[in-house]
């Protein structure tokens, strides 16, 4: 089953994005940055709750944006769990604590990586590229 699309009041179908970060302010920032593109954003401060939601195939998003360093589960563990359920899941890993070497040699790679701090236009561009691919 494919990713769920969210219908707006006009009947248009918007891609859904899960944003996972244990810092609420960073979730708000991502929502503000992406608010001008036509997407439905669901935010999660707890990656385990995001994963529980993800296990319902009907609720799977088109894209997951996850932080690396979180208290309950790191971003790589979330990627691993989601890819077990859906190997083709598009994922953007964001981090201010590690670089791309964190997934080198793991056989598990996100579709894109952004280092914090990032420019809003860069996040928007990467998200649009991933949704369009």
N, CA, C and O atoms as a DFTB+ gen file, in Angstrom:
532 C
 N C O
     1  1       0.838      -1.179       0.000
     2  2       0.000       0.000       0.000
     3  2       0.880       1.238       0.000
     4  3       1.905       1.264       0.681
     5  1       0.501       2.258      -0.746
     6  2       1.305       3.455      -0.861
     7  2       1.106       4.398       0.310
     8  3       0.336       4.128       1.232
     9  1       1.812       5.497       0.246
    10  2       1.725       6.504       1.298
    11  2       0.350       7.155       1.279
    12  3      -0.303       7.247       0.240
    13  1      -0.061       7.594       2.431
    14  2      -1.379       8.216       2.517
    15  2      -1.301       9.657       2.028
    16  3      -0.335      10.373       2.295
    17  1      -2.320      10.054       1.320
    18  2      -2.457      11.441       0.874
    19  2      -3.559      12.068       1.704
    20  3      -4.545      11.416       2.045
    21  1      -3.387      13.308       2.018
    22  2      -4.367      14.034       2.806
    23  2      -5.140      14.951       1.870
    24  3      -4.540      15.743       1.143
    25  1      -6.457      14.853       1.879
    26  2      -7.281      15.698       1.034
    27  2      -7.550      17.028       1.733
    28  3      -7.798      17.080       2.938
    29  1      -7.494      18.094       0.949
    30  2      -7.857      19.399       1.509
    31  2      -9.326      19.664       1.221
    32  3     -10.010      18.818       0.647
    33  1      -9.810      20.827       1.613
    34  2     -11.220      21.146       1.446
    35  2     -11.633      21.249      -0.020
    36  3     -12.822      21.169      -0.328
    37  1     -10.683      21.423      -0.922
    38  2     -10.986      21.512      -2.350
    39  2     -10.886      20.169      -3.056
    40  3     -11.051      20.092      -4.274
    41  1     -10.620      19.116      -2.304
    42  2     -10.513      17.794      -2.899
    43  2      -9.125      17.466      -3.427
    44  3      -8.903      16.366      -3.933
    45  1      -8.184      18.406      -3.315
    46  2      -6.817      18.138      -3.761
    47  2      -6.139      17.222      -2.754
    48  3      -6.447      17.244      -1.563
    49  1      -5.237      16.440      -3.241
    50  2      -4.543      15.490      -2.388
    51  2      -3.115      15.975      -2.138
    52  3      -2.358      16.209      -3.080
    53  1      -2.754      16.125      -0.859
    54  2      -1.433      16.625      -0.500
    55  2      -0.573      15.497       0.039
    56  3      -1.070      14.621       0.747
    57  1       0.717      15.510      -0.291
    58  2       1.624      14.533       0.308
    59  2       1.703      14.753       1.820
    60  3       1.568      15.873       2.311
    61  1       1.923      13.673       2.531
    62  2       2.051      13.753       3.984
    63  2       3.515      13.583       4.385
    64  3       4.237      12.754       3.830
    65  1       3.932      14.384       5.356
    66  2       5.292      14.331       5.877
    67  2       5.224      14.132       7.379
    68  3       4.474      14.821       8.071
    69  1       6.013      13.184       7.886
    70  2       6.228      13.060       9.325
    71  2       7.519      13.804       9.636
    72  3       8.535      13.581       8.978
    73  1       7.490      14.689      10.637
    74  2       8.690      15.365      11.111
    75  2       8.908      14.895      12.545
    76  3       8.036      15.052      13.400
    77  1      10.084      14.317      12.798
    78  2      10.374      13.703      14.089
    79  2      11.604      14.378      14.693
    80  3      12.698      14.324      14.130
    81  1      11.405      15.014      15.844
    82  2      12.501      15.679      16.553
    83  2      12.062      15.844      17.998
    84  3      10.918      16.221      18.250
    85  1      12.937      15.571      18.945
    86  2      12.540      15.690      20.349
    87  2      12.583      17.133      20.861
    88  3      12.318      17.380      22.038
    89  1      12.909      18.070      19.998
    90  2      12.903      19.497      20.343
    91  2      11.676      20.159      19.703
    92  3      11.673      20.402      18.496
    93  1      10.630      20.457      20.497
    94  2       9.402      21.042      19.935
    95  2       9.635      22.305      19.105
    96  3       8.944      22.516      18.108
    97  1      10.585      23.140      19.492
    98  2      10.847      24.369      18.743
    99  2      11.325      24.064      17.327
   100  3      11.017      24.805      16.393
   101  1      12.078      22.974      17.166
   102  2      12.558      22.599      15.832
   103  2      11.432      22.013      14.984
   104  3      11.446      22.141      13.759
   105  1      10.463      21.373      15.628
   106  2       9.282      20.906      14.895
   107  2       8.480      22.101      14.384
   108  3       8.027      22.111      13.240
   109  1       8.312      23.100      15.238
   110  2       7.597      24.312      14.838
   111  2       8.320      25.017      13.695
   112  3       7.687      25.502      12.757
   113  1       9.631      25.069      13.774
   114  2      10.417      25.704      12.721
   115  2      10.221      24.985      11.390
   116  3       9.997      25.628      10.364
   117  1      10.303      23.659      11.401
   118  2      10.105      22.890      10.166
   119  2       8.709      23.126       9.605
   120  3       8.539      23.279       8.396
   121  1       7.710      23.156      10.483
   122  2       6.338      23.419      10.026
   123  2       6.232      24.789       9.368
   124  3       5.601      24.928       8.320
   125  1       6.844      25.800       9.977
   126  2       6.797      27.149       9.410
   127  2       7.498      27.204       8.062
   128  3       6.990      27.805       7.115
   129  1       8.661      26.581       7.977
   130  2       9.430      26.604       6.725
   131  2       8.655      25.935       5.603
   132  3       8.652      26.421       4.472
   133  1       7.995      24.819       5.910
   134  2       7.316      24.036       4.871
   135  2       5.853      24.440       4.674
   136  3       5.155      23.854       3.846
   137  1       5.388      25.434       5.424
   138  2       3.971      25.807       5.385
   139  2       3.521      26.346       4.027
   140  3       2.331      26.303       3.713
   141  1       4.438      26.844       3.232
   142  2       4.042      27.436       1.946
   143  2       3.981      26.425       0.803
   144  3       3.529      26.763      -0.291
   145  1       4.425      25.200       1.038
   146  2       4.272      24.185      -0.002
   147  2       3.063      23.325       0.377
   148  3       2.691      23.255       1.549
   149  1       2.470      22.691      -0.583
   150  2       1.240      21.938      -0.352
   151  2       1.535      20.552       0.196
   152  3       1.623      19.578      -0.550
   153  1       1.687      20.481       1.525
   154  2       1.921      19.214       2.215
   155  2       1.138      19.210       3.519
   156  3       0.777      20.263       4.046
   157  1       0.884      18.030       4.023
   158  2       0.288      17.855       5.350
   159  2       1.410      17.368       6.254
   160  3       2.043      16.349       5.977
   161  1       1.655      18.105       7.341
   162  2       2.754      17.769       8.239
   163  2       2.199      17.228       9.548
   164  3       1.312      17.825      10.157
   165  1       2.738      16.087       9.970
   166  2       2.460      15.538      11.300
   167  2       3.771      15.554      12.061
   168  3       4.789      15.057      11.579
   169  1       3.739      16.126      13.245
   170  2       4.969      16.222      14.029
   171  2       4.936      15.260      15.210
   172  3       3.883      14.957      15.770
   173  1       6.128      14.792      15.564
   174  2       6.291      13.851      16.666
   175  2       7.519      14.247      17.477
   176  3       8.609      14.389      16.922
   177  1       7.352      14.425      18.785
   178  2       8.502      14.665      19.645
   179  2       9.114      13.350      20.125
   180  3      10.232      13.335      20.642
   181  1       8.385      12.253      19.956
   182  2       8.852      10.942      20.383
   183  2       8.928      10.022      19.163
   184  3       7.901       9.727      18.552
   185  1      10.129       9.565      18.801
   186  2      10.257       8.703      17.626
   187  2       9.522       7.374      17.770
   188  3       9.108       6.786      16.771
   189  1       9.355       6.894      19.005
   190  2       8.624       5.637      19.193
   191  2       7.149       5.798      18.848
   192  3       6.536       4.879      18.306
   193  1       6.576       6.958      19.157
   194  2       5.188       7.243      18.784
   195  2       5.083       7.369      17.259
   196  3       4.127       6.883      16.654
   197  1       6.063       8.017      16.651
   198  2       6.079       8.116      15.181
   199  2       6.116       6.721      14.566
   200  3       5.407       6.449      13.597
   201  1       6.931       5.849      15.118
   202  2       7.037       4.485      14.595
   203  2       5.733       3.716      14.802
   204  3       5.310       2.970      13.919
   205  1       5.101       3.888      15.945
   206  2       3.810       3.224      16.181
   207  2       2.782       3.672      15.150
   208  3       2.021       2.855      14.633
   209  1       2.759       4.962      14.853
   210  2       1.845       5.481      13.841
   211  2       2.214       4.918      12.473
   212  3       1.337       4.576      11.678
   213  1       3.503       4.823      12.204
   214  2       4.003       4.346      10.920
   215  2       3.633       2.882      10.661
   216  3       3.479       2.478       9.508
   217  1       3.493       2.092      11.718
   218  2       3.185       0.670      11.514
   219  2       1.834       0.456      10.853
   220  3       1.596      -0.603      10.272
   221  1       0.937       1.448      10.929
   222  2      -0.335       1.388      10.222
   223  2      -0.081       1.826       8.779
   224  3       0.104       3.013       8.510
   225  1      -0.074       0.879       7.868
   226  2       0.280       1.162       6.472
   227  2      -0.579       2.272       5.866
   228  3      -0.116       3.000       4.988
   229  1      -1.812       2.406       6.320
   230  2      -2.699       3.439       5.779
   231  2      -2.274       4.840       6.206
   232  3      -2.692       5.826       5.600
   233  1      -1.447       4.933       7.245
   234  2      -1.028       6.239       7.748
   235  2       0.403       6.597       7.370
   236  3       0.907       7.634       7.801
   237  1       1.058       5.777       6.588
   238  2       2.456       6.044       6.238
   239  2       2.581       7.288       5.380
   240  3       1.784       7.522       4.471
   241  1       3.602       8.085       5.685
   242  2       3.783       9.338       4.946
   243  2       4.559       9.133       3.646
   244  3       5.131       8.072       3.397
   245  1       4.560      10.172       2.841
   246  2       5.372      10.173       1.617
   247  2       6.838      10.399       1.960
   248  3       7.731       9.941       1.248
   249  1       7.078      11.114       3.064
   250  2       8.436      11.469       3.467
   251  2       8.515      11.534       4.984
   252  3       7.594      12.013       5.646
   253  1       9.628      11.047       5.526
   254  2       9.929      11.213       6.944
   255  2      11.144      12.116       7.054
   256  3      12.167      11.881       6.410
   257  1      11.026      13.145       7.870
   258  2      12.162      14.003       8.205
   259  2      12.467      13.710       9.667
   260  3      11.619      13.927      10.532
   261  1      13.665      13.221       9.951
   262  2      13.996      12.881      11.329
   263  2      15.334      13.468      11.748
   264  3      16.287      13.535      10.971
   265  1      15.368      13.885      12.994
   266  2      16.612      14.308      13.614
   267  2      17.425      13.055      13.920
   268  3      16.873      11.957      14.003
   269  1      18.723      13.216      14.085
   270  2      19.552      12.078      14.463
   271  2      19.535      11.869      15.970
   272  3      19.197      10.783      16.440
   273  1      19.897      12.894      16.729
   274  2      20.074      12.761      18.180
   275  2      18.763      13.029      18.909
   276  3      18.328      14.174      19.036
   277  1      18.144      11.955      19.386
   278  2      16.922      12.056      20.182
   279  2      17.080      11.133      21.380
   280  3      17.871      10.190      21.344
   281  1      16.335      11.399      22.432
   282  2      16.504      10.653      23.680
   283  2      16.032       9.205      23.585
   284  3      16.767       8.296      23.971
   285  1      14.831       8.972      23.082
   286  2      14.255       7.632      23.105
   287  2      14.890       6.684      22.082
   288  3      15.126       5.510      22.367
   289  1      15.157       7.208      20.905
   290  2      15.642       6.397      19.780
   291  2      16.348       7.350      18.829
   292  3      15.824       8.428      18.548
   293  1      17.512       6.986      18.330
   294  2      18.157       7.913      17.400
   295  2      17.562       7.765      15.999
   296  3      16.846       6.810      15.698
   297  1      17.886       8.740      15.164
   298  2      17.333       8.768      13.818
   299  2      17.676       7.552      12.989
   300  3      16.861       7.112      12.178
   301  1      18.859       6.998      13.170
   302  2      19.236       5.798      12.408
   303  2      18.394       4.595      12.825
   304  3      18.036       3.774      11.981
   305  1      18.077       4.480      14.100
   306  2      17.209       3.384      14.558
   307  2      15.805       3.544      13.975
   308  3      15.173       2.558      13.597
   309  1      15.321       4.778      13.903
   310  2      14.015       5.024      13.307
   311  2      14.032       4.674      11.822
   312  3      13.100       4.047      11.318
   313  1      15.084       5.076      11.129
   314  2      15.213       4.745       9.708
   315  2      15.206       3.226       9.524
   316  3      14.488       2.703       8.672
   317  1      15.994       2.534      10.314
   318  2      16.084       1.068      10.228
   319  2      14.701       0.431      10.415
   320  3      14.311      -0.444       9.642
   321  1      13.968       0.865      11.429
   322  2      12.652       0.291      11.712
   323  2      11.656       0.581      10.582
   324  3      10.897      -0.301      10.181
   325  1      11.660       1.801      10.080
   326  2      10.739       2.160       9.002
   327  2      11.075       1.424       7.710
   328  3      10.177       0.973       6.998
   329  1      12.350       1.303       7.409
   330  2      12.753       0.619       6.177
   331  2      12.472      -0.880       6.251
   332  3      12.292      -1.518       5.214
   333  1      12.431      -1.457       7.455
   334  2      12.031      -2.863       7.582
   335  2      10.580      -3.030       7.138
   336  3      10.226      -4.031       6.517
   337  1       9.752      -2.053       7.458
   338  2       8.337      -2.104       7.097
   339  2       8.096      -1.677       5.652
   340  3       7.199      -2.196       4.988
   341  1       8.894      -0.738       5.173
   342  2       8.750      -0.236       3.804
   343  2      10.125       0.164       3.279
   344  3      10.575       1.285       3.513
   345  1      10.796      -0.744       2.572
   346  2      12.159      -0.466       2.097
   347  2      12.277       0.760       1.193
   348  3      13.371       1.301       1.032
   349  1      11.181       1.200       0.607
   350  2      11.231       2.333      -0.316
   351  2      10.851       3.659       0.342
   352  3      10.727       4.673      -0.345
   353  1      10.668       3.665       1.649
   354  2      10.279       4.896       2.337
   355  2      11.315       5.988       2.123
   356  3      12.506       5.761       2.336
   357  1      10.878       7.167       1.706
   358  2      11.775       8.308       1.531
   359  2      12.022       8.946       2.892
   360  3      11.090       9.214       3.651
   361  1      13.312       9.186       3.185
   362  2      13.695       9.705       4.496
   363  2      14.785      10.756       4.352
   364  3      15.751      10.579       3.610
   365  1      14.607      11.857       5.080
   366  2      15.601      12.917       5.193
   367  2      16.109      12.919       6.625
   368  3      15.328      13.100       7.559
   369  1      17.400      12.721       6.804
   370  2      18.029      12.755       8.121
   371  2      18.649      14.132       8.324
   372  3      19.364      14.641       7.461
   373  1      18.359      14.731       9.493
   374  2      18.899      16.046       9.836
   375  2      19.672      15.915      11.131
   376  3      19.241      15.224      12.054
   377  1      20.832      16.588      11.199
   378  2      21.597      16.501      12.440
   379  2      22.498      17.706      12.627
   380  3      23.040      18.270      11.676
   381  1      22.634      18.073      13.880
   382  2      23.610      19.078      14.276
   383  2      24.753      18.452      15.046
   384  3      25.661      19.151      15.495
   385  1      24.713      17.126      15.205
   386  2      25.725      16.440      16.021
   387  2      26.596      15.466      15.238
   388  3      27.695      15.135      15.684
   389  1      26.134      15.005      14.091
   390  2      26.910      14.061      13.284
   391  2      26.894      14.515      11.834
   392  3      26.122      15.393      11.449
   393  1      27.757      13.903      11.039
   394  2      27.730      14.181       9.608
   395  2      27.333      12.907       8.860
   396  3      26.930      11.916       9.469
   397  1      27.453      12.949       7.542
   398  2      27.018      11.819       6.720
   399  2      27.778      10.530       7.002
   400  3      27.316       9.453       6.625
   401  1      28.913      10.614       7.645
   402  2      29.678       9.394       7.941
   403  2      28.935       8.472       8.899
   404  3      29.291       7.299       9.015
   405  1      27.906       8.977       9.591
   406  2      27.163       8.157      10.545
   407  2      26.484       6.965       9.867
   408  3      26.246       5.943      10.510
   409  1      26.174       7.085       8.582
   410  2      25.535       5.959       7.902
   411  2      26.428       5.302       6.859
   412  3      25.994       4.368       6.185
   413  1      27.656       5.765       6.710
   414  2      28.585       5.110       5.789
   415  2      28.890       3.702       6.270
   416  3      29.192       3.490       7.445
   417  1      28.811       2.758       5.371
   418  2      29.135       1.379       5.698
   419  2      28.057       0.645       6.478
   420  3      28.252      -0.510       6.856
   421  1      26.914       1.298       6.729
   422  2      25.857       0.624       7.490
   423  2      24.906      -0.151       6.581
   424  3      24.160      -1.010       7.052
   425  1      24.927       0.145       5.291
   426  2      23.970      -0.462       4.384
   427  2      22.590       0.167       4.528
   428  3      21.622      -0.265       3.903
   429  1      22.524       1.179       5.352
   430  2      21.264       1.866       5.628
   431  2      21.509       3.352       5.420
   432  3      22.241       3.982       6.183
   433  1      20.902       3.897       4.399
   434  2      21.193       5.280       4.052
   435  2      19.898       6.048       3.833
   436  3      19.010       5.576       3.121
   437  1      19.781       7.233       4.440
   438  2      18.612       8.066       4.135
   439  2      18.705       8.564       2.697
   440  3      19.767       8.499       2.079
   441  1      17.603       9.053       2.176
   442  2      17.599       9.574       0.806
   443  2      18.312      10.908       0.694
   444  3      18.778      11.290      -0.379
   445  1      18.392      11.613       1.815
   446  2      19.096      12.897       1.848
   447  2      19.526      13.177       3.281
   448  3      18.988      12.609       4.232
   449  1      20.514      14.071       3.414
   450  2      21.035      14.466       4.720
   451  2      21.213      15.972       4.728
   452  3      21.706      16.554       3.762
   453  1      20.805      16.605       5.834
   454  2      21.043      18.033       6.021
   455  2      21.709      18.245       7.369
   456  3      21.299      17.667       8.376
   457  1      22.739      19.077       7.379
   458  2      23.394      19.448       8.631
   459  2      22.705      20.684       9.196
   460  3      22.348      21.604       8.460
   461  1      22.524      20.690      10.511
   462  2      22.005      21.878      11.197
   463  2      23.169      22.799      11.496
   464  3      24.263      22.310      11.778
   465  1      22.989      24.081      11.448
   466  2      21.780      24.758      10.993
   467  2      21.707      24.752       9.470
   468  3      22.732      24.801       8.790
   469  1      20.521      24.693       8.959
   470  2      20.315      24.706       7.515
   471  2      19.518      25.950       7.136
   472  3      18.827      26.542       7.965
   473  1      19.628      26.324       5.890
   474  2      18.857      27.454       5.380
   475  2      17.448      26.969       5.045
   476  3      17.291      25.877       4.498
   477  1      16.426      27.754       5.359
   478  2      15.055      27.342       5.043
   479  2      14.857      26.959       3.577
   480  3      14.163      25.987       3.280
   481  1      15.459      27.711       2.666
   482  2      15.307      27.405       1.237
   483  2      15.914      26.051       0.895
   484  3      15.425      25.364      -0.001
   485  1      16.971      25.661       1.597
   486  2      17.603      24.363       1.342
   487  2      16.671      23.236       1.798
   488  3      16.493      22.249       1.084
   489  1      16.079      23.383       2.983
   490  2      15.136      22.365       3.451
   491  2      13.975      22.230       2.477
   492  3      13.604      21.119       2.098
   493  1      13.410      23.343       2.076
   494  2      12.286      23.309       1.138
   495  2      12.677      22.632      -0.168
   496  3      11.923      21.813      -0.694
   497  1      13.831      22.963      -0.685
   498  2      14.309      22.386      -1.932
   499  2      14.501      20.872      -1.822
   500  3      14.082      20.119      -2.702
   501  1      15.128      20.442      -0.748
   502  2      15.372      18.997      -0.555
   503  2      14.033      18.266      -0.418
   504  3      13.844      17.205      -1.014
   505  1      13.116      18.819       0.354
   506  2      11.807      18.185       0.551
   507  2      11.066      18.074      -0.787
   508  3      10.510      17.023      -1.105
   509  1      11.060      19.145      -1.556
   510  2      10.360      19.105      -2.849
   511  2      11.013      18.093      -3.796
   512  3      10.318      17.384      -4.523
   513  1      12.344      18.026      -3.787
   514  2      13.037      17.058      -4.640
   515  2      12.672      15.628      -4.240
   516  3      12.413      14.790      -5.104
   517  1      12.650      15.350      -2.957
   518  2      12.317      14.005      -2.492
   519  2      10.856      13.646      -2.800
   520  3      10.564      12.512      -3.179
   521  1       9.956      14.593      -2.640
   522  2       8.558      14.318      -2.938
   523  2       8.316      14.124      -4.425
   524  3       7.415      13.383      -4.818
   525  1       9.115      14.787      -5.252
   526  2       8.947      14.689      -6.700
   527  2       9.628      13.458      -7.301
   528  3       9.356      13.094      -8.445
   529  1      10.507      12.823      -6.536
   530  2      11.258      11.687      -7.104
   531  2      10.522      10.383      -6.961
   532  3      11.022       9.343      -7.388
